[in-house]
Amino acid sequence: MHLVSYEFGAFLVILVALYYVLPGRFQWAVLLAFSYLFYIRGGVIYLLYPLITTASTWFLARAMGDRTLRFRAWVKEKKPGREEKTACNRRVKAGQRRLLVLGLVLNFGILAVLKYFRFFLETIGALAGLGGGEGVWAWGDWILPLGISYYTFQSMGYLIDVYYCKYEPEKNPARFALFVSFFPQMVAGPISRFDQMREELYKPHRFQMENIILGARRMLWGYFKKLVVADRLGPAVAVIIRSPETYDGIYVLLGMIGYAIWMYADFAGGMDIVLGTAKLFGVLLPENFDRPFASKSLGEFWRRWHMTLMLWLREYIFFPVSTSRLAKRMSKLASKVMGKKAAGKVPVYIATLTVWFVAGIWHGASWNFIAWGLANGVVLLVSQEMAGGYRRFHAIFPFGKTRAYEIFQVIRTFLMFAFLEMFEYYPFATVFAMGKSLLTSWSAGQLFDGRAEALGLSPADLGVLALGVALMVRSGFRKAEEAEEGTKRRSFFARYIEVFGLFVLVVVTGVYGRGYDASQFIYNQF
């Protein structure tokens, strides 16, 4: 079921009515039933995968929790000495570690087979000289279940948290199933933590017109970004990036900027729809964007873009890898060559590149995405090494603290992000060839040599697109919480006018499937 469809609208109307008519103690069960109904619309067989993840994660987490409870009860009853208590605790953690590894191998194994098996076969085939034709590895094709990367990461985060005793495991398997399968998140995240969502999903919610208005407003802004901006811009961007031999020079810049705006409008629009949908039920999901294009550095940008994924990678990969025995051993070996001070950074380098390798392969099973991830990791590490030089520069030259320089930093960061995105859609060598073309052979006159006509954007489209991007940028200056507070302060009539005006704007200026499936979001594939 697509978020941009009449079917989804009817689904929401029925669910909202039923959700608030039934007693509060049944609300979470209604959400679970409709979440499974939402998922089944993509194919009944695909429900098997989230069910396996739900059942295995719940069972293993409970087994871990039971071991912890038995240990605490034993300590309370026997009051053992320090050495005996430590030895018993070590045995308990060893057993829990085996359960954790079992859960990680099972669930990440399912994800790896479904998402990366064909890529693995093609890579092995290429190395062995067997070729990579479609027919050769066709049996390695799998259709990905909706949102498998999201619910797998979310569930495994829960399992790791239980292992580290950050909270007690959920006793009710059906309640836990709702945490894994809450339908708005199944499309494109965000990746939530159980301690954040426990109260939001399970507590009763009274009907509040304010939640309906705020949810509808957020959803309409999402549809505006998706239908007015992303789906109008997307086909034109696709023409540019699919023909690098034709669209060189200034078109490389247009492709870079257009792809970045297209992806933001599509992904952030999807997030607005997801968060607005959850708001209709009084459920607050974590924000996934915080005005990323206002960032002054690439590091700051990635703290503001897809925030829940970046937080997951930092907590569950960066910190464990940087403090692992392997990283410490590598640092010790490096100290013999580089000295202790430089070698002390080795764990950070290893962890950073690991995080960005995972981020790349998470986004897509191809060498393009791996190159994109590692390129980001390298740039971030280089920027980190140059941080001292930046500080000295700003201390010496006062214009480094001016508003004009801040604007320069924002533009520089946006262009750096847009350039690195080229690794997603061009081969490695082509990225640098296109970059060279942009720097050495471009002119404004190229916009009038006839190639622009093939992009399919009429003057009216360009006008609507310019207006859409301007409104999107303007709305992006405020945090989502500030925008909601502003809406709350308005009268009911003013709120109604705002929501109705957005609805009319989307209906009148939206694009509805020009030669491709406009209801699909970029991040659905994950």
Short mmCIF file of N, CA and C in Angstrom, two decimals, residues 244-403:
data_model
loop_
_atom_site.label_atom_id
_atom_site.label_comp_id
_atom_site.label_asym_id
_atom_site.label_seq_id
_atom_site.Cartn_x
_atom_site.Cartn_y
_atom_site.Cartn_z
N PRO A 244 25.63 10.89 -18.93
CA PRO A 244 26.78 11.75 -18.62
C PRO A 244 27.56 12.17 -19.86
N GLU A 245 27.50 11.36 -20.92
CA GLU A 245 28.22 11.71 -22.14
C GLU A 245 27.56 12.88 -22.86
N THR A 246 26.27 13.10 -22.61
CA THR A 246 25.54 14.20 -23.25
C THR A 246 25.48 15.43 -22.36
N TYR A 247 25.20 15.22 -21.09
CA TYR A 247 24.99 16.33 -20.16
C TYR A 247 26.26 16.55 -19.34
N ASP A 248 27.19 17.29 -19.92
CA ASP A 248 28.43 17.63 -19.23
C ASP A 248 28.42 19.12 -18.92
N GLY A 249 29.57 19.64 -18.52
CA GLY A 249 29.67 21.07 -18.26
C GLY A 249 28.73 21.53 -17.16
N ILE A 250 27.98 22.58 -17.46
CA ILE A 250 27.10 23.16 -16.44
C ILE A 250 25.98 22.20 -16.04
N TYR A 251 25.67 21.23 -16.89
CA TYR A 251 24.61 20.27 -16.55
C TYR A 251 25.05 19.35 -15.41
N VAL A 252 26.35 19.18 -15.23
CA VAL A 252 26.84 18.41 -14.09
C VAL A 252 26.42 19.10 -12.79
N LEU A 253 26.59 20.44 -12.76
CA LEU A 253 26.18 21.20 -11.59
C LEU A 253 24.68 21.12 -11.39
N LEU A 254 23.92 21.26 -12.48
CA LEU A 254 22.46 21.17 -12.36
C LEU A 254 22.04 19.78 -11.87
N GLY A 255 22.72 18.74 -12.37
CA GLY A 255 22.41 17.39 -11.94
C GLY A 255 22.71 17.19 -10.46
N MET A 256 23.87 17.69 -10.02
CA MET A 256 24.24 17.59 -8.60
C MET A 256 23.21 18.26 -7.70
N ILE A 257 22.92 19.51 -8.00
CA ILE A 257 21.99 20.27 -7.17
C ILE A 257 20.59 19.68 -7.26
N GLY A 258 20.18 19.35 -8.49
CA GLY A 258 18.84 18.79 -8.66
C GLY A 258 18.68 17.48 -7.93
N TYR A 259 19.69 16.60 -7.98
CA TYR A 259 19.59 15.31 -7.30
C TYR A 259 19.49 15.50 -5.79
N ALA A 260 20.28 16.43 -5.25
CA ALA A 260 20.25 16.68 -3.80
C ALA A 260 18.88 17.20 -3.37
N ILE A 261 18.31 18.15 -4.13
CA ILE A 261 17.00 18.69 -3.78
C ILE A 261 15.92 17.63 -3.96
N TRP A 262 16.01 16.90 -5.05
CA TRP A 262 15.04 15.82 -5.31
C TRP A 262 15.04 14.80 -4.17
N MET A 263 16.22 14.36 -3.76
CA MET A 263 16.29 13.35 -2.71
C MET A 263 15.77 13.89 -1.39
N TYR A 264 16.12 15.14 -1.08
CA TYR A 264 15.62 15.73 0.17
C TYR A 264 14.11 15.86 0.15
N ALA A 265 13.57 16.38 -0.96
CA ALA A 265 12.11 16.58 -1.05
C ALA A 265 11.38 15.24 -0.95
N ASP A 266 11.95 14.22 -1.59
CA ASP A 266 11.31 12.91 -1.57
C ASP A 266 11.40 12.28 -0.19
N PHE A 267 12.60 12.23 0.39
CA PHE A 267 12.80 11.56 1.66
C PHE A 267 12.18 12.35 2.81
N ALA A 268 12.44 13.66 2.87
CA ALA A 268 11.86 14.48 3.93
C ALA A 268 10.35 14.55 3.79
N GLY A 269 9.86 14.56 2.54
CA GLY A 269 8.41 14.52 2.34
C GLY A 269 7.82 13.24 2.87
N GLY A 270 8.48 12.11 2.60
CA GLY A 270 8.01 10.84 3.14
C GLY A 270 8.01 10.85 4.66
N MET A 271 9.05 11.43 5.27
CA MET A 271 9.11 11.51 6.73
C MET A 271 7.97 12.35 7.29
N ASP A 272 7.66 13.47 6.61
CA ASP A 272 6.54 14.30 7.07
C ASP A 272 5.23 13.52 7.05
N ILE A 273 5.03 12.73 6.00
CA ILE A 273 3.81 11.92 5.91
C ILE A 273 3.78 10.88 7.03
N VAL A 274 4.91 10.24 7.28
CA VAL A 274 5.00 9.23 8.33
C VAL A 274 4.74 9.84 9.70
N LEU A 275 5.44 10.94 10.02
CA LEU A 275 5.29 11.56 11.33
C LEU A 275 3.90 12.16 11.51
N GLY A 276 3.35 12.72 10.42
CA GLY A 276 1.99 13.25 10.49
C GLY A 276 0.97 12.16 10.69
N THR A 277 1.16 11.02 10.03
CA THR A 277 0.25 9.89 10.21
C THR A 277 0.26 9.42 11.65
N ALA A 278 1.45 9.26 12.23
CA ALA A 278 1.54 8.83 13.64
C ALA A 278 0.88 9.85 14.56
N LYS A 279 1.01 11.14 14.22
CA LYS A 279 0.42 12.20 15.06
C LYS A 279 -1.09 12.09 15.11
N LEU A 280 -1.72 11.59 14.05
CA LEU A 280 -3.17 11.42 14.06
C LEU A 280 -3.62 10.53 15.21
N PHE A 281 -2.75 9.61 15.64
CA PHE A 281 -3.08 8.69 16.73
C PHE A 281 -2.47 9.13 18.05
N GLY A 282 -1.91 10.33 18.08
CA GLY A 282 -1.28 10.83 19.29
C GLY A 282 0.10 10.26 19.54
N VAL A 283 0.68 9.58 18.56
CA VAL A 283 1.99 8.93 18.70
C VAL A 283 3.07 9.85 18.15
N LEU A 284 4.08 10.12 18.95
CA LEU A 284 5.19 10.98 18.54
C LEU A 284 6.38 10.11 18.15
N LEU A 285 6.71 10.11 16.88
CA LEU A 285 7.89 9.41 16.39
C LEU A 285 9.08 10.36 16.40
N PRO A 286 10.31 9.84 16.52
CA PRO A 286 11.48 10.74 16.53
C PRO A 286 11.68 11.43 15.18
N GLU A 287 12.14 12.67 15.23
CA GLU A 287 12.42 13.42 14.01
C GLU A 287 13.62 12.80 13.29
N ASN A 288 13.60 12.91 11.96
CA ASN A 288 14.69 12.34 11.16
C ASN A 288 15.51 13.41 10.45
N PHE A 289 15.01 14.66 10.44
CA PHE A 289 15.72 15.77 9.79
C PHE A 289 15.69 16.99 10.71
N ASP A 290 16.78 17.72 10.71
CA ASP A 290 16.84 18.96 11.47
C ASP A 290 17.57 20.01 10.63
N ARG A 291 16.88 20.50 9.61
CA ARG A 291 17.38 21.55 8.73
C ARG A 291 18.80 21.26 8.24
N PRO A 292 19.00 20.12 7.57
CA PRO A 292 20.37 19.72 7.18
C PRO A 292 21.07 20.69 6.25
N PHE A 293 20.30 21.39 5.38
CA PHE A 293 20.95 22.29 4.43
C PHE A 293 21.35 23.62 5.05
N ALA A 294 21.19 23.75 6.37
CA ALA A 294 21.72 24.91 7.09
C ALA A 294 23.05 24.56 7.75
N SER A 295 23.57 23.37 7.49
CA SER A 295 24.81 22.90 8.13
C SER A 295 26.02 23.65 7.57
N LYS A 296 27.03 23.85 8.45
CA LYS A 296 28.25 24.56 8.05
C LYS A 296 29.41 23.62 7.78
N SER A 297 29.20 22.32 8.02
CA SER A 297 30.25 21.33 7.75
C SER A 297 29.57 20.01 7.42
N LEU A 298 30.32 19.10 6.79
CA LEU A 298 29.74 17.81 6.43
C LEU A 298 29.41 16.99 7.68
N GLY A 299 30.25 17.10 8.71
CA GLY A 299 29.95 16.39 9.94
C GLY A 299 28.65 16.85 10.56
N GLU A 300 28.44 18.17 10.58
CA GLU A 300 27.18 18.70 11.10
C GLU A 300 26.02 18.27 10.22
N PHE A 301 26.24 18.23 8.91
CA PHE A 301 25.19 17.81 7.99
C PHE A 301 24.69 16.40 8.33
N TRP A 302 25.62 15.47 8.57
CA TRP A 302 25.20 14.10 8.84
C TRP A 302 24.67 13.91 10.25
N ARG A 303 24.81 14.92 11.09
CA ARG A 303 24.11 14.88 12.39
C ARG A 303 22.68 15.39 12.25
N ARG A 304 22.36 16.00 11.10
CA ARG A 304 21.03 16.58 10.89
C ARG A 304 20.22 15.80 9.85
N TRP A 305 20.86 14.95 9.08
CA TRP A 305 20.19 14.20 7.99
C TRP A 305 20.03 12.75 8.42
N HIS A 306 18.85 12.19 8.22
CA HIS A 306 18.58 10.79 8.57
C HIS A 306 19.12 10.51 9.97
N MET A 307 18.69 11.33 10.92
CA MET A 307 19.31 11.35 12.24
C MET A 307 19.19 10.01 12.97
N THR A 308 18.06 9.33 12.82
CA THR A 308 17.89 8.08 13.57
C THR A 308 18.84 7.00 13.07
N LEU A 309 19.10 6.95 11.77
CA LEU A 309 20.08 5.99 11.25
C LEU A 309 21.47 6.35 11.72
N MET A 310 21.84 7.64 11.65
CA MET A 310 23.16 8.05 12.08
C MET A 310 23.38 7.77 13.57
N LEU A 311 22.36 7.99 14.39
CA LEU A 311 22.46 7.69 15.82
C LEU A 311 22.61 6.19 16.05
N TRP A 312 21.88 5.38 15.26
CA TRP A 312 21.98 3.93 15.39
C TRP A 312 23.39 3.48 15.05
N LEU A 313 23.93 3.98 13.94
CA LEU A 313 25.27 3.60 13.53
C LEU A 313 26.31 4.04 14.55
N ARG A 314 26.13 5.20 15.11
CA ARG A 314 27.10 5.69 16.10
C ARG A 314 27.08 4.84 17.38
N GLU A 315 25.86 4.53 17.84
CA GLU A 315 25.74 3.83 19.11
C GLU A 315 26.07 2.35 19.00
N TYR A 316 25.63 1.71 17.92
CA TYR A 316 25.75 0.26 17.84
C TYR A 316 26.91 -0.23 16.96
N ILE A 317 27.57 0.69 16.26
CA ILE A 317 28.73 0.28 15.46
C ILE A 317 29.97 1.11 15.82
N PHE A 318 29.87 2.45 15.79
CA PHE A 318 31.04 3.27 16.03
C PHE A 318 31.65 3.02 17.40
N PHE A 319 30.86 3.14 18.45
CA PHE A 319 31.40 2.96 19.80
C PHE A 319 31.91 1.54 20.06
N PRO A 320 31.15 0.49 19.69
CA PRO A 320 31.69 -0.87 19.90
C PRO A 320 32.97 -1.14 19.11
N VAL A 321 33.02 -0.67 17.85
CA VAL A 321 34.22 -0.92 17.04
C VAL A 321 35.41 -0.13 17.57
N SER A 322 35.20 1.14 17.92
CA SER A 322 36.32 1.98 18.36
C SER A 322 36.89 1.52 19.70
N THR A 323 36.11 0.81 20.50
CA THR A 323 36.59 0.31 21.80
C THR A 323 36.87 -1.20 21.79
N SER A 324 36.81 -1.80 20.60
CA SER A 324 37.01 -3.24 20.51
C SER A 324 38.47 -3.63 20.71
N ARG A 325 38.69 -4.91 20.99
CA ARG A 325 40.05 -5.39 21.16
C ARG A 325 40.86 -5.26 19.87
N LEU A 326 40.19 -5.51 18.73
CA LEU A 326 40.87 -5.41 17.45
C LEU A 326 41.39 -3.99 17.22
N ALA A 327 40.52 -2.98 17.48
CA ALA A 327 40.92 -1.59 17.28
C ALA A 327 42.08 -1.22 18.20
N LYS A 328 42.03 -1.69 19.45
CA LYS A 328 43.11 -1.40 20.39
C LYS A 328 44.41 -2.08 19.95
N ARG A 329 44.28 -3.32 19.43
CA ARG A 329 45.46 -4.03 18.96
C ARG A 329 46.09 -3.32 17.76
N MET A 330 45.21 -2.86 16.85
CA MET A 330 45.71 -2.13 15.68
C MET A 330 46.39 -0.83 16.10
N SER A 331 45.85 -0.18 17.09
CA SER A 331 46.44 1.06 17.60
C SER A 331 47.81 0.79 18.21
N LYS A 332 47.91 -0.31 18.93
CA LYS A 332 49.19 -0.66 19.56
C LYS A 332 50.25 -0.95 18.51
N LEU A 333 49.85 -1.67 17.44
CA LEU A 333 50.79 -1.95 16.37
C LEU A 333 51.21 -0.68 15.64
N ALA A 334 50.23 0.22 15.43
CA ALA A 334 50.52 1.47 14.71
C ALA A 334 51.44 2.38 15.51
N SER A 335 51.40 2.29 16.84
CA SER A 335 52.21 3.16 17.68
C SER A 335 53.70 2.95 17.45
N LYS A 336 54.08 1.75 17.01
CA LYS A 336 55.49 1.46 16.75
C LYS A 336 56.00 2.20 15.53
N VAL A 337 55.07 2.56 14.64
CA VAL A 337 55.45 3.25 13.40
C VAL A 337 55.12 4.73 13.46
N MET A 338 53.93 5.04 14.00
CA MET A 338 53.41 6.41 13.94
C MET A 338 53.62 7.20 15.22
N GLY A 339 53.96 6.53 16.30
CA GLY A 339 54.01 7.20 17.59
C GLY A 339 52.68 7.09 18.31
N LYS A 340 52.70 7.25 19.64
CA LYS A 340 51.50 7.02 20.44
C LYS A 340 50.38 8.02 20.12
N LYS A 341 50.74 9.28 19.91
CA LYS A 341 49.70 10.29 19.69
C LYS A 341 48.92 10.03 18.41
N ALA A 342 49.62 9.76 17.33
CA ALA A 342 48.95 9.49 16.05
C ALA A 342 48.24 8.15 16.09
N ALA A 343 48.86 7.14 16.71
CA ALA A 343 48.24 5.82 16.77
C ALA A 343 46.98 5.82 17.60
N GLY A 344 46.88 6.77 18.52
CA GLY A 344 45.67 6.85 19.35
C GLY A 344 44.43 7.17 18.53
N LYS A 345 44.63 7.69 17.32
CA LYS A 345 43.49 8.01 16.45
C LYS A 345 43.05 6.81 15.60
N VAL A 346 43.86 5.77 15.57
CA VAL A 346 43.55 4.62 14.70
C VAL A 346 42.19 4.01 14.99
N PRO A 347 41.81 3.79 16.26
CA PRO A 347 40.47 3.24 16.52
C PRO A 347 39.35 4.10 15.94
N VAL A 348 39.53 5.43 15.98
CA VAL A 348 38.51 6.33 15.42
C VAL A 348 38.46 6.18 13.90
N TYR A 349 39.63 6.07 13.26
CA TYR A 349 39.65 5.88 11.80
C TYR A 349 38.95 4.58 11.42
N ILE A 350 39.29 3.50 12.12
CA ILE A 350 38.69 2.20 11.82
C ILE A 350 37.19 2.25 12.01
N ALA A 351 36.74 2.82 13.13
CA ALA A 351 35.31 2.87 13.43
C ALA A 351 34.57 3.75 12.43
N THR A 352 35.17 4.89 12.07
CA THR A 352 34.52 5.80 11.12
C THR A 352 34.34 5.15 9.76
N LEU A 353 35.39 4.53 9.27
CA LEU A 353 35.30 3.88 7.95
C LEU A 353 34.35 2.68 8.00
N THR A 354 34.31 1.98 9.12
CA THR A 354 33.35 0.87 9.27
C THR A 354 31.92 1.38 9.22
N VAL A 355 31.67 2.46 9.95
CA VAL A 355 30.33 3.05 9.97
C VAL A 355 29.90 3.45 8.57
N TRP A 356 30.81 4.08 7.83
CA TRP A 356 30.42 4.58 6.51
C TRP A 356 30.39 3.47 5.47
N PHE A 357 31.14 2.41 5.67
CA PHE A 357 30.97 1.23 4.82
C PHE A 357 29.59 0.64 5.03
N VAL A 358 29.17 0.49 6.30
CA VAL A 358 27.84 -0.04 6.60
C VAL A 358 26.76 0.90 6.08
N ALA A 359 26.95 2.21 6.25
CA ALA A 359 25.97 3.18 5.74
C ALA A 359 25.84 3.06 4.23
N GLY A 360 26.96 2.86 3.55
CA GLY A 360 26.90 2.72 2.10
C GLY A 360 26.17 1.47 1.67
N ILE A 361 26.56 0.32 2.22
CA ILE A 361 25.94 -0.94 1.82
C ILE A 361 24.49 -1.00 2.28
N TRP A 362 24.15 -0.30 3.37
CA TRP A 362 22.75 -0.23 3.82
C TRP A 362 21.89 0.47 2.77
N HIS A 363 22.44 1.50 2.15
CA HIS A 363 21.67 2.26 1.16
C HIS A 363 21.48 1.52 -0.14
N GLY A 364 22.34 0.58 -0.45
CA GLY A 364 22.17 -0.14 -1.71
C GLY A 364 23.23 -1.20 -1.91
N ALA A 365 22.84 -2.33 -2.49
CA ALA A 365 23.76 -3.44 -2.73
C ALA A 365 24.51 -3.22 -4.04
N SER A 366 25.46 -2.29 -4.02
CA SER A 366 26.27 -2.02 -5.21
C SER A 366 27.55 -1.33 -4.78
N TRP A 367 28.57 -1.40 -5.64
CA TRP A 367 29.84 -0.74 -5.35
C TRP A 367 29.69 0.77 -5.37
N ASN A 368 28.68 1.28 -6.09
CA ASN A 368 28.43 2.72 -6.08
C ASN A 368 28.18 3.22 -4.67
N PHE A 369 27.30 2.53 -3.94
CA PHE A 369 26.95 2.97 -2.60
C PHE A 369 28.11 2.75 -1.63
N ILE A 370 28.88 1.69 -1.83
CA ILE A 370 30.06 1.48 -0.98
C ILE A 370 31.05 2.62 -1.19
N ALA A 371 31.27 2.99 -2.46
CA ALA A 371 32.17 4.11 -2.77
C ALA A 371 31.64 5.40 -2.17
N TRP A 372 30.32 5.61 -2.25
CA TRP A 372 29.72 6.81 -1.65
C TRP A 372 29.96 6.85 -0.15
N GLY A 373 29.74 5.73 0.53
CA GLY A 373 29.93 5.69 1.97
C GLY A 373 31.37 5.95 2.37
N LEU A 374 32.31 5.26 1.72
CA LEU A 374 33.71 5.43 2.06
C LEU A 374 34.22 6.83 1.71
N ALA A 375 33.70 7.40 0.61
CA ALA A 375 34.08 8.78 0.25
C ALA A 375 33.67 9.75 1.35
N ASN A 376 32.45 9.58 1.87
CA ASN A 376 32.02 10.43 2.99
C ASN A 376 32.90 10.23 4.21
N GLY A 377 33.23 8.96 4.50
CA GLY A 377 34.09 8.68 5.65
C GLY A 377 35.46 9.33 5.52
N VAL A 378 36.05 9.25 4.34
CA VAL A 378 37.37 9.85 4.12
C VAL A 378 37.32 11.36 4.27
N VAL A 379 36.31 12.00 3.67
CA VAL A 379 36.18 13.46 3.77
C VAL A 379 36.01 13.89 5.22
N LEU A 380 35.20 13.14 5.98
CA LEU A 380 34.99 13.47 7.39
C LEU A 380 36.28 13.34 8.19
N LEU A 381 37.06 12.30 7.91
CA LEU A 381 38.32 12.11 8.63
C LEU A 381 39.31 13.21 8.28
N VAL A 382 39.38 13.58 7.00
CA VAL A 382 40.27 14.66 6.58
C VAL A 382 39.86 15.97 7.26
N SER A 383 38.55 16.23 7.29
CA SER A 383 38.06 17.45 7.94
C SER A 383 38.40 17.46 9.42
N GLN A 384 38.31 16.28 10.03
CA GLN A 384 38.64 16.17 11.45
C GLN A 384 40.12 16.48 11.70
N GLU A 385 40.98 16.00 10.80
CA GLU A 385 42.41 16.25 10.95
C GLU A 385 42.74 17.73 10.73
N MET A 386 41.91 18.41 9.95
CA MET A 386 42.16 19.82 9.64
C MET A 386 41.47 20.76 10.62
N ALA A 387 40.80 20.19 11.62
CA ALA A 387 40.03 21.02 12.56
C ALA A 387 40.91 22.05 13.26
N GLY A 388 42.13 21.64 13.65
CA GLY A 388 43.03 22.59 14.31
C GLY A 388 43.40 23.75 13.40
N GLY A 389 43.64 23.45 12.13
CA GLY A 389 43.95 24.51 11.17
C GLY A 389 42.80 25.48 10.99
N TYR A 390 41.57 24.94 10.98
CA TYR A 390 40.39 25.79 10.88
C TYR A 390 40.32 26.75 12.06
N ARG A 391 40.56 26.21 13.25
CA ARG A 391 40.47 27.06 14.45
C ARG A 391 41.51 28.17 14.41
N ARG A 392 42.72 27.83 13.99
CA ARG A 392 43.76 28.87 13.89
C ARG A 392 43.41 29.90 12.83
N PHE A 393 42.83 29.44 11.72
CA PHE A 393 42.41 30.35 10.64
C PHE A 393 41.37 31.34 11.16
N HIS A 394 40.38 30.82 11.88
CA HIS A 394 39.31 31.69 12.38
C HIS A 394 39.84 32.65 13.45
N ALA A 395 40.86 32.23 14.20
CA ALA A 395 41.43 33.11 15.22
C ALA A 395 42.22 34.26 14.59
N ILE A 396 42.86 33.97 13.45
CA ILE A 396 43.69 34.99 12.79
C ILE A 396 42.85 35.95 11.95
N PHE A 397 41.89 35.39 11.19
CA PHE A 397 41.10 36.20 10.26
C PHE A 397 39.69 36.42 10.82
N PRO A 398 39.36 37.63 11.21
CA PRO A 398 38.06 37.89 11.85
C PRO A 398 36.86 37.67 10.94
N PHE A 399 37.05 37.74 9.60
CA PHE A 399 35.89 37.56 8.72
C PHE A 399 35.35 36.13 8.81
N GLY A 400 36.13 35.22 9.43
CA GLY A 400 35.65 33.85 9.61
C GLY A 400 34.46 33.76 10.54
N LYS A 401 34.18 34.84 11.27
CA LYS A 401 33.04 34.85 12.18
C LYS A 401 31.88 35.69 11.66
N THR A 402 31.95 36.16 10.45
CA THR A 402 30.90 37.01 9.90
C THR A 402 29.75 36.19 9.33
N ARG A 403 28.63 36.85 9.13
CA ARG A 403 27.46 36.19 8.55
C ARG A 403 27.74 35.74 7.12
#
